[in-house]
Tab-separated table of C-alpha atoms in Angstrom:
chain	number	residue	atom	x	y	z
A	93	MET	CA	101.472	122.767	99.448
A	94	LYS	CA	97.844	122.873	100.574
A	95	GLN	CA	96.160	119.477	100.860
A	96	HIS	CA	92.620	119.071	99.556
A	97	TYR	CA	90.771	116.760	101.895
A	98	VAL	CA	88.763	116.850	105.095
A	99	SER	CA	89.145	113.428	106.633
A	100	ASN	CA	91.057	110.208	106.114
A	101	SER	CA	88.645	108.241	108.251
A	102	GLU	CA	87.415	104.973	106.743
A	103	GLU	CA	84.048	105.517	108.409
A	104	SER	CA	81.127	106.828	106.350
A	105	THR	CA	79.811	110.298	106.991
A	106	ARG	CA	76.046	110.697	106.978
A	107	MET	CA	74.665	112.429	103.880
A	108	PHE	CA	70.885	112.129	104.294
A	109	LYS	CA	68.465	112.560	107.181
A	110	SER	CA	66.351	109.792	105.696
A	111	ASP	CA	67.573	106.301	106.618
A	112	PHE	CA	66.182	105.026	103.302
A	113	PHE	CA	68.231	107.411	101.142
A	114	GLU	CA	71.251	106.987	103.401
A	115	LEU	CA	71.135	103.216	102.908
A	116	PHE	CA	71.201	103.531	99.107
A	117	SER	CA	74.086	106.016	99.185
A	118	LYS	CA	76.430	103.283	100.428
A	119	VAL	CA	77.628	100.274	98.476
A	120	HIS	CA	80.078	97.423	99.049
A	121	TRP	CA	82.848	97.140	96.439
A	122	SER	CA	81.538	93.749	95.266
A	123	VAL	CA	78.096	95.045	94.234
A	124	PRO	CA	79.138	96.281	90.739
A	125	LEU	CA	80.559	92.812	90.039
A	126	ILE	CA	77.301	91.150	91.049
A	127	VAL	CA	75.237	93.575	88.970
A	128	PHE	CA	77.317	93.830	85.804
A	129	ILE	CA	79.061	90.480	85.302
A	130	PRO	CA	75.786	88.811	84.202
A	131	ALA	CA	75.173	91.682	81.768
A	132	ILE	CA	78.714	91.368	80.416
A	133	ALA	CA	78.242	87.614	79.977
A	134	TYR	CA	75.002	88.231	78.077
A	135	PHE	CA	76.477	90.774	75.664
A	136	PHE	CA	79.613	88.675	75.155
A	137	TYR	CA	77.478	85.626	74.322
A	138	GLN	CA	75.461	87.677	71.857
A	139	GLY	CA	78.716	88.885	70.322
A	140	VAL	CA	80.420	85.532	69.868
A	141	THR	CA	77.265	83.916	68.463
A	142	SER	CA	76.610	86.770	66.028
A	143	SER	CA	77.870	87.096	62.472
A	144	VAL	CA	80.401	89.817	63.314
A	145	GLY	CA	83.463	87.529	62.921
A	146	ILE	CA	86.600	87.185	65.038
A	147	ILE	CA	88.632	90.040	63.551
A	148	ASN	CA	85.790	92.555	63.425
A	149	GLY	CA	84.638	91.437	66.852
A	150	ALA	CA	88.116	92.073	68.261
A	151	LEU	CA	88.191	95.522	66.635
A	152	TYR	CA	84.800	96.422	68.085
A	153	PHE	CA	85.965	95.148	71.480
A	154	MET	CA	89.080	97.332	71.420
A	155	MET	CA	87.004	100.300	70.282
A	156	GLY	CA	84.562	99.761	73.147
A	157	PHE	CA	87.360	99.717	75.677
A	158	LEU	CA	88.939	102.862	74.235
A	159	VAL	CA	85.588	104.650	74.260
A	160	TRP	CA	85.201	103.693	77.913
A	161	THR	CA	88.545	105.314	78.826
A	162	ALA	CA	87.385	108.539	77.145
A	163	THR	CA	83.994	108.294	78.886
A	164	GLU	CA	85.664	107.810	82.256
A	165	TYR	CA	87.759	110.924	81.696
A	166	VAL	CA	84.883	113.094	80.430
A	167	MET	CA	82.505	112.012	83.208
A	168	HIS	CA	85.095	112.597	85.917
A	169	ARG	CA	86.275	115.942	84.623
A	170	PHE	CA	83.126	117.586	83.291
A	171	VAL	CA	80.320	115.925	85.276
A	172	PHE	CA	81.710	114.888	88.659
A	173	HIS	CA	83.932	117.960	88.927
A	174	PHE	CA	81.364	120.447	87.682
A	175	VAL	CA	80.673	122.748	90.628
A	176	PRO	CA	77.412	124.714	90.246
A	177	LYS	CA	76.706	127.907	92.147
A	178	SER	CA	73.202	127.206	93.445
A	179	LYS	CA	72.670	125.620	96.859
A	180	ILE	CA	70.795	122.684	95.337
A	181	GLY	CA	73.513	122.243	92.718
A	182	LEU	CA	76.243	122.283	95.356
A	183	ARG	CA	74.314	119.720	97.364
A	184	LEU	CA	74.021	117.428	94.337
A	185	HIS	CA	77.719	117.886	93.587
A	186	PHE	CA	78.581	116.834	97.126
A	187	ILE	CA	76.337	113.765	96.898
A	188	PHE	CA	77.751	112.594	93.557
A	189	HIS	CA	81.447	113.325	94.027
A	190	GLY	CA	82.257	115.974	96.613
A	191	VAL	CA	81.823	113.531	99.478
A	192	HIS	CA	84.472	111.286	97.935
A	193	HIS	CA	86.981	114.126	97.850
A	194	ASP	CA	86.182	115.100	101.425
A	195	TYR	CA	86.284	111.493	102.656
A	196	PRO	CA	88.477	109.638	100.120
A	197	LYS	CA	88.927	106.536	102.285
A	198	ASP	CA	85.245	105.956	102.959
A	199	ARG	CA	84.967	102.255	102.019
A	200	LEU	CA	81.257	102.445	101.225
A	201	ARG	CA	81.394	105.372	98.815
A	202	LEU	CA	84.170	104.356	96.428
A	203	VAL	CA	82.249	102.472	93.738
A	204	LEU	CA	79.147	103.741	91.977
A	205	PRO	CA	75.884	102.659	93.630
A	206	PRO	CA	73.477	100.756	91.341
A	207	ALA	CA	71.035	103.671	91.616
A	208	VAL	CA	73.577	105.640	89.544
A	209	SER	CA	75.454	103.003	87.530
A	210	ILE	CA	72.399	101.177	86.131
A	211	PRO	CA	70.673	104.308	84.740
A	212	LEU	CA	73.995	105.465	83.268
A	213	ALA	CA	74.638	102.063	81.687
A	214	THR	CA	71.105	102.067	80.273
A	215	MET	CA	71.597	105.537	78.816
A	216	PHE	CA	74.877	104.543	77.172
A	217	TYR	CA	73.292	101.335	75.875
A	218	PHE	CA	70.656	103.256	73.920
A	219	ILE	CA	73.161	105.863	72.707
A	220	PHE	CA	75.592	103.278	71.341
A	221	ARG	CA	72.866	100.968	70.032
A	222	ASN	CA	71.558	103.799	67.873
A	223	VAL	CA	75.054	104.576	66.598
A	224	ILE	CA	76.324	101.011	66.048
A	225	ILE	CA	73.579	99.213	64.181
A	226	SER	CA	75.663	96.136	63.278
A	227	ASP	CA	76.226	93.035	65.433
A	228	GLY	CA	79.578	94.545	66.373
A	229	PHE	CA	77.642	96.472	69.010
A	230	TYR	CA	77.632	93.457	71.341
A	231	MET	CA	81.409	93.159	71.538
A	232	PHE	CA	81.697	96.934	71.759
A	233	PHE	CA	79.324	97.148	74.719
A	234	THR	CA	80.900	94.100	76.377
A	235	ALA	CA	84.247	95.910	76.427
A	236	PHE	CA	82.615	99.168	77.526
A	237	LEU	CA	81.073	97.466	80.587
A	238	ILE	CA	84.314	95.612	81.354
A	239	GLY	CA	86.093	98.966	81.242
A	240	TYR	CA	83.620	100.345	83.773
A	241	LEU	CA	84.146	97.400	86.127
A	242	ILE	CA	87.921	97.717	85.857
A	243	TYR	CA	87.601	101.410	86.681
A	244	ASP	CA	85.455	100.759	89.764
A	245	MET	CA	87.696	97.958	91.066
A	246	ILE	CA	90.902	99.913	90.448
A	247	HIS	CA	89.417	102.972	92.123
A	248	TYR	CA	88.587	100.976	95.238
A	249	ALA	CA	91.976	99.251	95.250
A	250	ILE	CA	93.865	102.531	94.881
A	251	HIS	CA	92.387	103.734	98.159
A	252	HIS	CA	92.574	100.462	100.102
A	253	VAL	CA	95.177	98.093	98.663
A	254	GLN	CA	98.955	98.161	99.102
A	255	PHE	CA	100.413	97.552	95.643
A	256	LYS	CA	103.801	95.976	94.946
A	257	GLY	CA	104.238	96.421	91.200
A	258	LYS	CA	105.689	99.629	89.743
A	259	PHE	CA	102.789	100.114	87.302
A	260	TRP	CA	100.148	99.868	90.032
A	261	ASN	CA	102.041	102.187	92.348
A	262	LEU	CA	102.368	104.760	89.567
A	263	LEU	CA	98.613	104.509	88.951
A	264	LYS	CA	97.930	104.884	92.672
A	265	SER	CA	100.277	107.856	92.945
A	266	HIS	CA	98.554	109.494	89.969
A	267	HIS	CA	95.086	109.277	91.518
A	268	LEU	CA	96.113	110.204	95.051
A	269	LYS	CA	97.885	113.275	93.721
A	270	HIS	CA	94.535	114.246	92.170
A	271	HIS	CA	92.935	113.926	95.613
A	272	TYR	CA	95.506	115.526	97.838
A	273	VAL	CA	97.395	118.049	95.724
A	274	TYR	CA	95.905	118.888	92.309
A	275	PRO	CA	92.130	118.196	92.199
A	276	GLU	CA	91.934	120.143	88.923
A	277	LYS	CA	94.394	117.764	87.215
A	278	GLY	CA	94.764	114.019	86.694
A	279	TYR	CA	91.186	112.990	85.949
A	280	GLY	CA	92.073	109.546	84.630
A	281	VAL	CA	91.631	106.818	87.248
A	282	SER	CA	92.145	103.497	85.485
A	283	SER	CA	94.573	105.129	83.032
A	284	PRO	CA	96.351	108.501	82.669
A	285	LEU	CA	95.998	108.202	78.857
A	286	TRP	CA	93.568	111.062	78.312
A	287	ASP	CA	95.333	113.327	80.803
A	288	LYS	CA	98.359	113.051	78.537
A	289	ILE	CA	96.333	113.572	75.350
A	290	VAL	CA	94.421	116.661	76.504
A	291	ARG	CA	97.229	117.938	78.744
A	292	THR	CA	95.669	117.766	82.178
A	293	GLU	CA	98.763	116.079	83.587
A	294	PHE	CA	100.241	117.207	86.871
A	295	PRO	CA	102.961	119.859	86.864
A	296	ILE	CA	106.452	118.391	86.878
A	297	ASP	CA	107.757	118.104	90.428
A	298	LYS	CA	111.349	119.396	90.383
A	299	LYS	CA	112.190	117.403	93.515
A	300	GLU	CA	110.940	114.164	91.942
A	301	THR	CA	112.869	114.945	88.744
A	302	THR	CA	116.043	115.529	90.762
A	303	LYS	CA	115.621	112.247	92.648
A	304	SER	CA	115.103	110.234	89.478
A	305	ALA	CA	118.059	111.866	87.694
């Protein structure tokens, strides 16, 4: 079956003529942790010191995490994989996600750069703050940001860490199949949950079924 990638080199390909823009297109995997852990700590503190209560706080937290998994799926499928027809649109698509599919092992383009993640987080903050007007918002947004960090760290690890556990290897296999075999399927990265719900799972491999039988 045809494989969908250009290079497995861990070196970064140049995307911009400008050294300034090129610099900000690359990011070390630890940067999201440095940027978002203080924000998570702030929202968590606001949550536990609010009047929301333990039970309601836990419910809002679980809801925030679930909403993140849906957001991850929707963003990956409908935003990152939207391929416009114009030259400018195609260029933007390559910058935001196409480069990752062409160079999936590029260590410096696996997590979202702050130039993208911070505006997105700010946008979601105002959206959710206008929807959730109670103090439960703080626990909700804490979980939402934790979900994002888990996604970014798992995404990096999938491409560069050798897992031992069955669960992690299944997760890795799921995402790499999206890269190398079925780029139009398997949009979940940190979880295949929504692929199962909306039926964008991979076709059943008869050989794999035979081996496991």
